[in-house]
PDB file of C-alpha atoms in Angstrom:
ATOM      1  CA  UNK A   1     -32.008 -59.119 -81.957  1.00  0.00           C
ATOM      2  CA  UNK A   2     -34.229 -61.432 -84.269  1.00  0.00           C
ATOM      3  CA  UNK A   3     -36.259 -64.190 -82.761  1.00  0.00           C
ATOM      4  CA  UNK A   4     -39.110 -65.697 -84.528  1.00  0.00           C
ATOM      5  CA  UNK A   5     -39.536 -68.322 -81.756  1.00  0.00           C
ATOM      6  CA  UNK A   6     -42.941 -67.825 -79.981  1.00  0.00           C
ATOM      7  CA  UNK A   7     -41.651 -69.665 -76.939  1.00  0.00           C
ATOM      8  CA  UNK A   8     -39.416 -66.746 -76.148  1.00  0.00           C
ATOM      9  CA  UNK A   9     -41.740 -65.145 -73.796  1.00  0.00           C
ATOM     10  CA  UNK A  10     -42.339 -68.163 -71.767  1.00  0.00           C
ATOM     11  CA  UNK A  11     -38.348 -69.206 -71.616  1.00  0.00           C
ATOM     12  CA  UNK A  12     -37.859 -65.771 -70.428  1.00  0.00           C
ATOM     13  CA  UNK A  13     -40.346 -65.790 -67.367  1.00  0.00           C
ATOM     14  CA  UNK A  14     -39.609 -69.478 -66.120  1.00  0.00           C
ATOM     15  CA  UNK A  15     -35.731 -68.284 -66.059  1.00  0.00           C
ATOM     16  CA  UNK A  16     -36.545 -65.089 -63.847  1.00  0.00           C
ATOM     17  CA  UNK A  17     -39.770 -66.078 -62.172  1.00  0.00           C
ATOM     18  CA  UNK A  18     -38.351 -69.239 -60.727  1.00  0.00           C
ATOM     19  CA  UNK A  19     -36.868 -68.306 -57.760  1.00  0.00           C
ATOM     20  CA  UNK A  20     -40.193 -66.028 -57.106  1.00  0.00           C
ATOM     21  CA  UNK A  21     -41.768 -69.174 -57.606  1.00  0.00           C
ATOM     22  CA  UNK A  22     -40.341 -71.213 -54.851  1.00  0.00           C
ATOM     23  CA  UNK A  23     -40.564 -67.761 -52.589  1.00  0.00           C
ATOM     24  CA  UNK A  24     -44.604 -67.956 -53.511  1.00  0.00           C
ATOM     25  CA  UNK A  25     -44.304 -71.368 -52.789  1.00  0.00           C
ATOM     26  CA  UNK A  26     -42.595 -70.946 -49.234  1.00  0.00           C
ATOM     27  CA  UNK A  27     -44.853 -68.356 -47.842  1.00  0.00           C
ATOM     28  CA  UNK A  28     -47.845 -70.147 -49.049  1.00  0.00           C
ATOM     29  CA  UNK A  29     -46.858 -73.354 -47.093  1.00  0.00           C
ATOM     30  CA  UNK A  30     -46.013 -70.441 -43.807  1.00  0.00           C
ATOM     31  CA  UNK A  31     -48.798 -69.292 -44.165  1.00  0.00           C
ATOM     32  CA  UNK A  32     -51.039 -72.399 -43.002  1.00  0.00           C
ATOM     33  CA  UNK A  33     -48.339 -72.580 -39.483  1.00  0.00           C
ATOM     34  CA  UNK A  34     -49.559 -71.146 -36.084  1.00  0.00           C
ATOM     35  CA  UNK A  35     -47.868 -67.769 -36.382  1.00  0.00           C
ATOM     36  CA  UNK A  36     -48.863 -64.731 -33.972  1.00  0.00           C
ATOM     37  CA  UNK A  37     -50.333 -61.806 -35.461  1.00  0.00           C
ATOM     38  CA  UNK A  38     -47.372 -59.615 -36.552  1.00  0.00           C
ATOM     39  CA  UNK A  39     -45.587 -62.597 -38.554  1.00  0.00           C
ATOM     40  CA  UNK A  40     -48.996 -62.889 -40.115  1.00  0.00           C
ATOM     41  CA  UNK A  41     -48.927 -59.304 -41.086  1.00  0.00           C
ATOM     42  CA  UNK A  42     -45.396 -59.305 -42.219  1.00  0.00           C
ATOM     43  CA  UNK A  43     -45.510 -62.433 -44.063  1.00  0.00           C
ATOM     44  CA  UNK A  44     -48.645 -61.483 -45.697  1.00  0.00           C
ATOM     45  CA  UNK A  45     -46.885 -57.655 -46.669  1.00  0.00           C
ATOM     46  CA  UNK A  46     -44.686 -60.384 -48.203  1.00  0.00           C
ATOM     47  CA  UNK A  47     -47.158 -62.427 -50.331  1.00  0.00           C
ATOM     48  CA  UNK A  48     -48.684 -59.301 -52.154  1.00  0.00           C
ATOM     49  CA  UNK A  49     -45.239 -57.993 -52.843  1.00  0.00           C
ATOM     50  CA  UNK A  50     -43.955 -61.349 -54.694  1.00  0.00           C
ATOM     51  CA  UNK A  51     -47.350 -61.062 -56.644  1.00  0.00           C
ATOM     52  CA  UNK A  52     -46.904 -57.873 -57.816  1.00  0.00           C
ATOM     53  CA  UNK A  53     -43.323 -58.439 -58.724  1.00  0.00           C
ATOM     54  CA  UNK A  54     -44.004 -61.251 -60.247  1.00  0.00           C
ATOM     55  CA  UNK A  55     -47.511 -59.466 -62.313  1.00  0.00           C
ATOM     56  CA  UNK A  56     -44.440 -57.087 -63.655  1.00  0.00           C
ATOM     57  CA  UNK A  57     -41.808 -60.308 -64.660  1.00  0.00           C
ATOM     58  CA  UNK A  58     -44.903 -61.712 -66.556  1.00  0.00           C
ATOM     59  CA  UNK A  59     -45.399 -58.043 -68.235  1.00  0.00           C
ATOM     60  CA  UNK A  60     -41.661 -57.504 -68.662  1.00  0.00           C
ATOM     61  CA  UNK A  61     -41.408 -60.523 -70.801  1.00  0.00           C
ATOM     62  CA  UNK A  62     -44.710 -59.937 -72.549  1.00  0.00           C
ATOM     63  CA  UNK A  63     -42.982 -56.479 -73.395  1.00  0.00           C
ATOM     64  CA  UNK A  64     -39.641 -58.123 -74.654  1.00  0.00           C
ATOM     65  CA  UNK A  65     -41.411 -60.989 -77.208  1.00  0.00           C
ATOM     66  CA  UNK A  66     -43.619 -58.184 -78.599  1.00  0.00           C
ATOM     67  CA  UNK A  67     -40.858 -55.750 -78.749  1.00  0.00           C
ATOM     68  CA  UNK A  68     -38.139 -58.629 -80.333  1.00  0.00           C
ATOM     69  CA  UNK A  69     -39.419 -61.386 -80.614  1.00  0.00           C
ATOM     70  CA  UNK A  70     -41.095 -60.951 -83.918  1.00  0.00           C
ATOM     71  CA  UNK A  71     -44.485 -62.231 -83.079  1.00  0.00           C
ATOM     72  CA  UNK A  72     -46.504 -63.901 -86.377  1.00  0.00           C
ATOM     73  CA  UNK A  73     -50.425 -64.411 -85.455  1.00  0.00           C
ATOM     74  CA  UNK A  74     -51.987 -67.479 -85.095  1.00  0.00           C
ATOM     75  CA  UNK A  75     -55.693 -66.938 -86.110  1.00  0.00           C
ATOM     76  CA  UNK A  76     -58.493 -69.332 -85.272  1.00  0.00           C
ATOM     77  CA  UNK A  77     -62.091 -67.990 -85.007  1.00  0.00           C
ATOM     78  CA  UNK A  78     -63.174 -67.087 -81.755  1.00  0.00           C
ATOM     79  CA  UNK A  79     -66.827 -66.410 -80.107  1.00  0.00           C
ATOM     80  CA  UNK A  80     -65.809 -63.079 -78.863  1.00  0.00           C
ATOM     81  CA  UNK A  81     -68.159 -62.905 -75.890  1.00  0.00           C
ATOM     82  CA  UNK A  82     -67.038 -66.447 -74.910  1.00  0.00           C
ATOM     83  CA  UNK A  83     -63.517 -65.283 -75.409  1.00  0.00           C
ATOM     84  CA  UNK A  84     -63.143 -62.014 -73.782  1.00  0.00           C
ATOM     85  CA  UNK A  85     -65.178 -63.488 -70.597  1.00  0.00           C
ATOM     86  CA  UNK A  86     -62.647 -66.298 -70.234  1.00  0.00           C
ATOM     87  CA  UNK A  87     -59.826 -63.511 -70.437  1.00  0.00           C
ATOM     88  CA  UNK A  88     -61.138 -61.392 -67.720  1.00  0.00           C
ATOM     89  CA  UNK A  89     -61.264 -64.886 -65.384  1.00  0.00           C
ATOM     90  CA  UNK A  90     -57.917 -65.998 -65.855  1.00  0.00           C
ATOM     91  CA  UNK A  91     -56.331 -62.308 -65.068  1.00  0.00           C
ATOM     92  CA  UNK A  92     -56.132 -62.252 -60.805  1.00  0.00           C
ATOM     93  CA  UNK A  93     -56.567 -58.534 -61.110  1.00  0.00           C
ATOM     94  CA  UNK A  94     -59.419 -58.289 -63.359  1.00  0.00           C
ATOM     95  CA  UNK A  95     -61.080 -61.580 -61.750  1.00  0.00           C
ATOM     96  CA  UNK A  96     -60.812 -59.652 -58.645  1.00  0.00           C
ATOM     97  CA  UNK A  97     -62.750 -56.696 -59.571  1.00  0.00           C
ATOM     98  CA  UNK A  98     -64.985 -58.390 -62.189  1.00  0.00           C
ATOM     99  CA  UNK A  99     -68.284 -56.957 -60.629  1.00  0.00           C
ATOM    100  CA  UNK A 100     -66.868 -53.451 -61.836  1.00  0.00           C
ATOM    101  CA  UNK A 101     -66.611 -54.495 -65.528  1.00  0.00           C
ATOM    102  CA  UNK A 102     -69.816 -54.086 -67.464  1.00  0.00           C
ATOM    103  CA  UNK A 103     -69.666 -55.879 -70.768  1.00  0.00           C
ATOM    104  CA  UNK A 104     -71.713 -55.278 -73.473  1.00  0.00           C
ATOM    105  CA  UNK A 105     -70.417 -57.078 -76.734  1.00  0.00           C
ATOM    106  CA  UNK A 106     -72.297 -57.598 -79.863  1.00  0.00           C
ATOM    107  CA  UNK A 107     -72.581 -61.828 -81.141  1.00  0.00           C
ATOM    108  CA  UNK A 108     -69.586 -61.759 -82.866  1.00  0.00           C
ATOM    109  CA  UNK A 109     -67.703 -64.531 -84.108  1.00  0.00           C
ATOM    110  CA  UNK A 110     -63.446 -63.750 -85.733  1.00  0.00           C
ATOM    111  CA  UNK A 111     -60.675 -64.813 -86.938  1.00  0.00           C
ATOM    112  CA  UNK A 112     -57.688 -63.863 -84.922  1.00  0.00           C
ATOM    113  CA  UNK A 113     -54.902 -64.616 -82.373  1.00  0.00           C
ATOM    114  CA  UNK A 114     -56.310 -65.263 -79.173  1.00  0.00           C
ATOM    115  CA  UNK A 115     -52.820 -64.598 -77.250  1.00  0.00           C
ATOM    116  CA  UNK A 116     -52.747 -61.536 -79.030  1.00  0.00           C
ATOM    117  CA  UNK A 117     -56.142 -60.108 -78.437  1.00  0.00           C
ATOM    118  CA  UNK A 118     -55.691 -60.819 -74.733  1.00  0.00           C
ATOM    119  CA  UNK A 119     -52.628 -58.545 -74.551  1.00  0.00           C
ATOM    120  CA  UNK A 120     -53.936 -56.164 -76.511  1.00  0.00           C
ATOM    121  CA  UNK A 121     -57.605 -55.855 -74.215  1.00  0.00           C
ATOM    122  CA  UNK A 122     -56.922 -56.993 -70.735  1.00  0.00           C
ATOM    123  CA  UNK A 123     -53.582 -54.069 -70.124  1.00  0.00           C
ATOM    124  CA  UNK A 124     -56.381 -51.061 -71.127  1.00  0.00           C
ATOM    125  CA  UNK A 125     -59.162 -52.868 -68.296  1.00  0.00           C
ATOM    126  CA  UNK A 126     -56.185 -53.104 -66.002  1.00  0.00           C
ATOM    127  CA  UNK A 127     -55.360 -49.603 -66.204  1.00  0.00           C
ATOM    128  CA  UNK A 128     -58.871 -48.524 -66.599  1.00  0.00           C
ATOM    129  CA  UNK A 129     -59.405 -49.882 -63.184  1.00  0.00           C
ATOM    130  CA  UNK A 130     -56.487 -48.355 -61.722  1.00  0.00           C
ATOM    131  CA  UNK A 131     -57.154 -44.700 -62.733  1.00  0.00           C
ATOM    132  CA  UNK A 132     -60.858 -44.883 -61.904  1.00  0.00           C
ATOM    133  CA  UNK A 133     -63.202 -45.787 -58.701  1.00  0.00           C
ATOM    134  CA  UNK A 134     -66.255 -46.569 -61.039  1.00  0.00           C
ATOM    135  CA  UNK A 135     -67.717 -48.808 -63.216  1.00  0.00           C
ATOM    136  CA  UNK A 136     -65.737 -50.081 -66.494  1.00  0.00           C
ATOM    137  CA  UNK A 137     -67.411 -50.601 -69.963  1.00  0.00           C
ATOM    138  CA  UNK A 138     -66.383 -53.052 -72.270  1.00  0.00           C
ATOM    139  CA  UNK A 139     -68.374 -52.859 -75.588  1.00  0.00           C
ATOM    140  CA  UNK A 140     -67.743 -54.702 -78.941  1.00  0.00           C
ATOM    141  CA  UNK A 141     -69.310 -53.613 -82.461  1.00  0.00           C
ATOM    142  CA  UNK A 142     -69.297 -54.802 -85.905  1.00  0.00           C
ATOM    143  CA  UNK A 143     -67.464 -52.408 -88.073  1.00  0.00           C
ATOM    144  CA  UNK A 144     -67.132 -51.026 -92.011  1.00  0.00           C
ATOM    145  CA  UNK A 145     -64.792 -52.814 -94.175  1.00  0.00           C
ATOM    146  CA  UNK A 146     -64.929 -56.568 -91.740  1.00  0.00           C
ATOM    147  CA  UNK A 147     -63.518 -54.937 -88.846  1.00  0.00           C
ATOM    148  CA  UNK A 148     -64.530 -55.207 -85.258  1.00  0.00           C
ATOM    149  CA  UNK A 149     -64.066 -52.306 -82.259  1.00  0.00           C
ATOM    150  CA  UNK A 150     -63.977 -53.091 -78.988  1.00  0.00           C
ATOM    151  CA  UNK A 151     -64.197 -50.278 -76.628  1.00  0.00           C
ATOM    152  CA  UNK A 152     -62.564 -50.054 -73.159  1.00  0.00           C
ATOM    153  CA  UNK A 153     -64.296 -46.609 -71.213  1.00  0.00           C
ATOM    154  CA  UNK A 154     -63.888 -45.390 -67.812  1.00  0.00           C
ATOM    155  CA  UNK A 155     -64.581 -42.334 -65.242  1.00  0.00           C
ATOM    156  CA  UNK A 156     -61.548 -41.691 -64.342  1.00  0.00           C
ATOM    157  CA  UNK A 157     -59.074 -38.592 -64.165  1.00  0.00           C
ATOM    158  CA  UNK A 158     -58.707 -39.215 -67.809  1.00  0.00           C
ATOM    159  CA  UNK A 159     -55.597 -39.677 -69.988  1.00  0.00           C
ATOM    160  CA  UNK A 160     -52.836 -37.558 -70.085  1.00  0.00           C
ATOM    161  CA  UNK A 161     -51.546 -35.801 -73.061  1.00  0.00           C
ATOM    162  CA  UNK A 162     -48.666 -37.953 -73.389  1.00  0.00           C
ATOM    163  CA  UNK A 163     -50.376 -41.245 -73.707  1.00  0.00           C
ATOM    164  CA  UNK A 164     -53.121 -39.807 -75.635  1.00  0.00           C
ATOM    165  CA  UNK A 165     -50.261 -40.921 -79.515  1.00  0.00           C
ATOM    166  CA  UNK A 166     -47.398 -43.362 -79.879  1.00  0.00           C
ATOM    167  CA  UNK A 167     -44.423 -43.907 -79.370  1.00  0.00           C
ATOM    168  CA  UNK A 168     -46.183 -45.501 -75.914  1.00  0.00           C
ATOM    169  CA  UNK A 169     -42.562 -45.641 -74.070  1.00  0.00           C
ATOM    170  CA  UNK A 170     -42.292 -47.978 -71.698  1.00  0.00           C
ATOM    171  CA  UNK A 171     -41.092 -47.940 -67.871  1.00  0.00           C
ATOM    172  CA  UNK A 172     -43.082 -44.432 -67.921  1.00  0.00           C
ATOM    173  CA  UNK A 173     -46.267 -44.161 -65.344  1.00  0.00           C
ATOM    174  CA  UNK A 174     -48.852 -41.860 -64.049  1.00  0.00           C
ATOM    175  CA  UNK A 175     -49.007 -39.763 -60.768  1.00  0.00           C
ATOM    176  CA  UNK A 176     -48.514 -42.821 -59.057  1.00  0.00           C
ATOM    177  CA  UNK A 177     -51.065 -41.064 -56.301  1.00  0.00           C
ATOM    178  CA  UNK A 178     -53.547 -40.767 -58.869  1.00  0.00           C
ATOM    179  CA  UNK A 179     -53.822 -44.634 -59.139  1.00  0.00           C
ATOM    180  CA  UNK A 180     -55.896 -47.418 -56.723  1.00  0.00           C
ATOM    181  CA  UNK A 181     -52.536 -49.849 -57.811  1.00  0.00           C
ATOM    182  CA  UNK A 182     -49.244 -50.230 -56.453  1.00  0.00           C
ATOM    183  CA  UNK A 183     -46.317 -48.371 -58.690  1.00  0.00           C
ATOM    184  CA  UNK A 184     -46.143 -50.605 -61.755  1.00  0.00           C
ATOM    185  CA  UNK A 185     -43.441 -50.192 -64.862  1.00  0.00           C
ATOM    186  CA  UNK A 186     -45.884 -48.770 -67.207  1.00  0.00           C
ATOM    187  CA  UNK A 187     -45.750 -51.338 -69.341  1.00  0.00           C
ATOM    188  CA  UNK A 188     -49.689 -51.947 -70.017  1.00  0.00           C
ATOM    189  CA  UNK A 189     -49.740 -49.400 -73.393  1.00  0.00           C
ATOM    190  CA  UNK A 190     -46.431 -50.591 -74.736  1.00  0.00           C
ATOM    191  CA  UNK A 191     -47.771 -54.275 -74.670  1.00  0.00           C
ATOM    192  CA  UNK A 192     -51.416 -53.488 -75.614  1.00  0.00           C
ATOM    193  CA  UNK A 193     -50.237 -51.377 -78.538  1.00  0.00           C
ATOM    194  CA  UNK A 194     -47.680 -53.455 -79.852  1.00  0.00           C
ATOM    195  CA  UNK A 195     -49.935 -56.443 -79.577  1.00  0.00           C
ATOM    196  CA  UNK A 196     -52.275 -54.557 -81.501  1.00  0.00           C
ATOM    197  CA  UNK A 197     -49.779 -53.492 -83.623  1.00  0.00           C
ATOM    198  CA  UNK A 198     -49.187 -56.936 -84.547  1.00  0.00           C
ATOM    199  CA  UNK A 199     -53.112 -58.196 -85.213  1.00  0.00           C
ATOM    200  CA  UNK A 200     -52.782 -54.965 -88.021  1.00  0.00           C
ATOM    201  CA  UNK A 201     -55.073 -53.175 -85.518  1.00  0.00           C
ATOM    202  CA  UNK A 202     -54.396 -49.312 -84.140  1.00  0.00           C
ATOM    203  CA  UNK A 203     -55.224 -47.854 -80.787  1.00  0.00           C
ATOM    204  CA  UNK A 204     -57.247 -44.853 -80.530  1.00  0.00           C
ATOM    205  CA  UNK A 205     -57.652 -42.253 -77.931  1.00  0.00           C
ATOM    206  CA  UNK A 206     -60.522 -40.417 -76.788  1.00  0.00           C
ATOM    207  CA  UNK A 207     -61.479 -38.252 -73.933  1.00  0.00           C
ATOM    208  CA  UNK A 208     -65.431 -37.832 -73.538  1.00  0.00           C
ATOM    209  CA  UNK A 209     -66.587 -34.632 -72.610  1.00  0.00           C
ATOM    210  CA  UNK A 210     -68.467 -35.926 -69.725  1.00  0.00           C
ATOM    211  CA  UNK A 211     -64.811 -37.539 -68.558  1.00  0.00           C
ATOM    212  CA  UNK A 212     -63.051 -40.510 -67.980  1.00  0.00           C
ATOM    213  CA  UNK A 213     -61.611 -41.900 -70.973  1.00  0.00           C
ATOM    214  CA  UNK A 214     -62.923 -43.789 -73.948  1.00  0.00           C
ATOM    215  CA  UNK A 215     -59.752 -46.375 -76.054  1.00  0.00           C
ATOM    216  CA  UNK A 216     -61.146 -48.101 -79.026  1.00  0.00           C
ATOM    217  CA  UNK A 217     -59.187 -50.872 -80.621  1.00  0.00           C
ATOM    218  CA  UNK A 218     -60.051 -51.344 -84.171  1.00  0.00           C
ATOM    219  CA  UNK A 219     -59.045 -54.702 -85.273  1.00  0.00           C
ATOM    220  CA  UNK A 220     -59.597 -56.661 -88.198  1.00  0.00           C
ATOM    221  CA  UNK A 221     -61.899 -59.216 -87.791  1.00  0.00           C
ATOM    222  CA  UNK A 222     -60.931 -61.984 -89.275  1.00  0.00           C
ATOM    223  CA  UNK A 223     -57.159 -62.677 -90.565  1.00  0.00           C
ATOM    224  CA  UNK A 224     -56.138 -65.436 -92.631  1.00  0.00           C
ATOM    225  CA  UNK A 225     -55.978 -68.866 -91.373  1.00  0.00           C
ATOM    226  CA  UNK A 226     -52.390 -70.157 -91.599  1.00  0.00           C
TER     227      UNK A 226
END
């Protein structure tokens, strides 16, 4: 399977999120009639569970273009700060639980794939905040030889072996008890590293002594223009 078509993501989640679409779209407009307090209940049990299937359709086909779709960077400089903030607001989840992401990122301007830096960043926050009840840090740094690492650390139960090295194989999950979030596909490492993958970063693993767990992604900072 060879596609070179960036669009391929997006076809794929307008042809299996629209029917979720129109169900969104249905209980939204039920929500706003006079219903008595168990329909409310049920119908909001019914809201959250079309958002989180449709957080996973999104993922799936982020997972599928990254995977096949044969994704070529698009570079244009960036204002990192500027750029990572604006990330963080347009993800519901992270948006959500904002006030428990500390940021501290160095002035930095590069060159690089905005798309692609948002997959690779905002699926280690999202998990971060899943597998841990404190505070998140989010740091960025200059580094040797014009690269840039941005740090996601948390303190959590800390990473398991198995996630610490690729392969990251997706549709496999944590202790689904040892997570704040709903049973997901475990698809946040296979996109974040293949994302990565394809900005000629790498992913790297590291649990602190004092716990919790520390991923660096070390990223070039500035590709060629095309």
């Amino acid at each position: 399977m060879s596609l070179s078509d960036a669009d391929f993501a997006a076809r794929f989640r307008h042809l299996l999120r629209q029917p979720l679409i129109g169900m969104r779209t249905l209980t939204s407009g039920l929500s706003r009639e006079p219903l008595s307090a168990p329909a409310k209940e049920i119908l909001s049990a019914i809201s959250q569970g079309l958002e989180e299937t449709d957080i996973e359709l999104q993922a799936l086909g982020h997972f599928l273009w990254l995977s096949y779709g044969n994704p070529i960077p698009q570079p244009a400089p960036l204002e990192l700060e500027d750029a990572m903030a604006a990330m963080i607001g347009r993800d519901s989840d992270l948006r959500g639980e904002g006030g428990r992401i500390e940021t501290d990122l160095a002035p930095l301007t590069v060159c690089t794939d905005e798309n692609l830096l948002a997959l690779s960043i905002l699926p280690l926050l999202d998990n971060a905040l899943a597998f841990s009840k404190g505070s998140i840090t989010l740091t960025a740094r200059p580094q040797a030889g014009k690269r840039v690492a941005i740090v996601v650390k948390d303190e959590g139960i800390g990473i398991s072996d198995h996630f610490m090295a690729p392969p990251y194989e997706p549709f496999r999950v944590e202790n689904e008890l040892q997570t704040s979030r709903p049973s997901r596909l475990g698809l946040g490492l296979p996109v974040s590293s293949r994302a990565i993958e394809a900005l000629g970063g790498r992913l790297i693993f590291r649990r602190p002594e004092t716990g919790g767990t520390e991923v660096t992604v070390d990223l070039p900072a500035h590709l060629p223009e095309r």
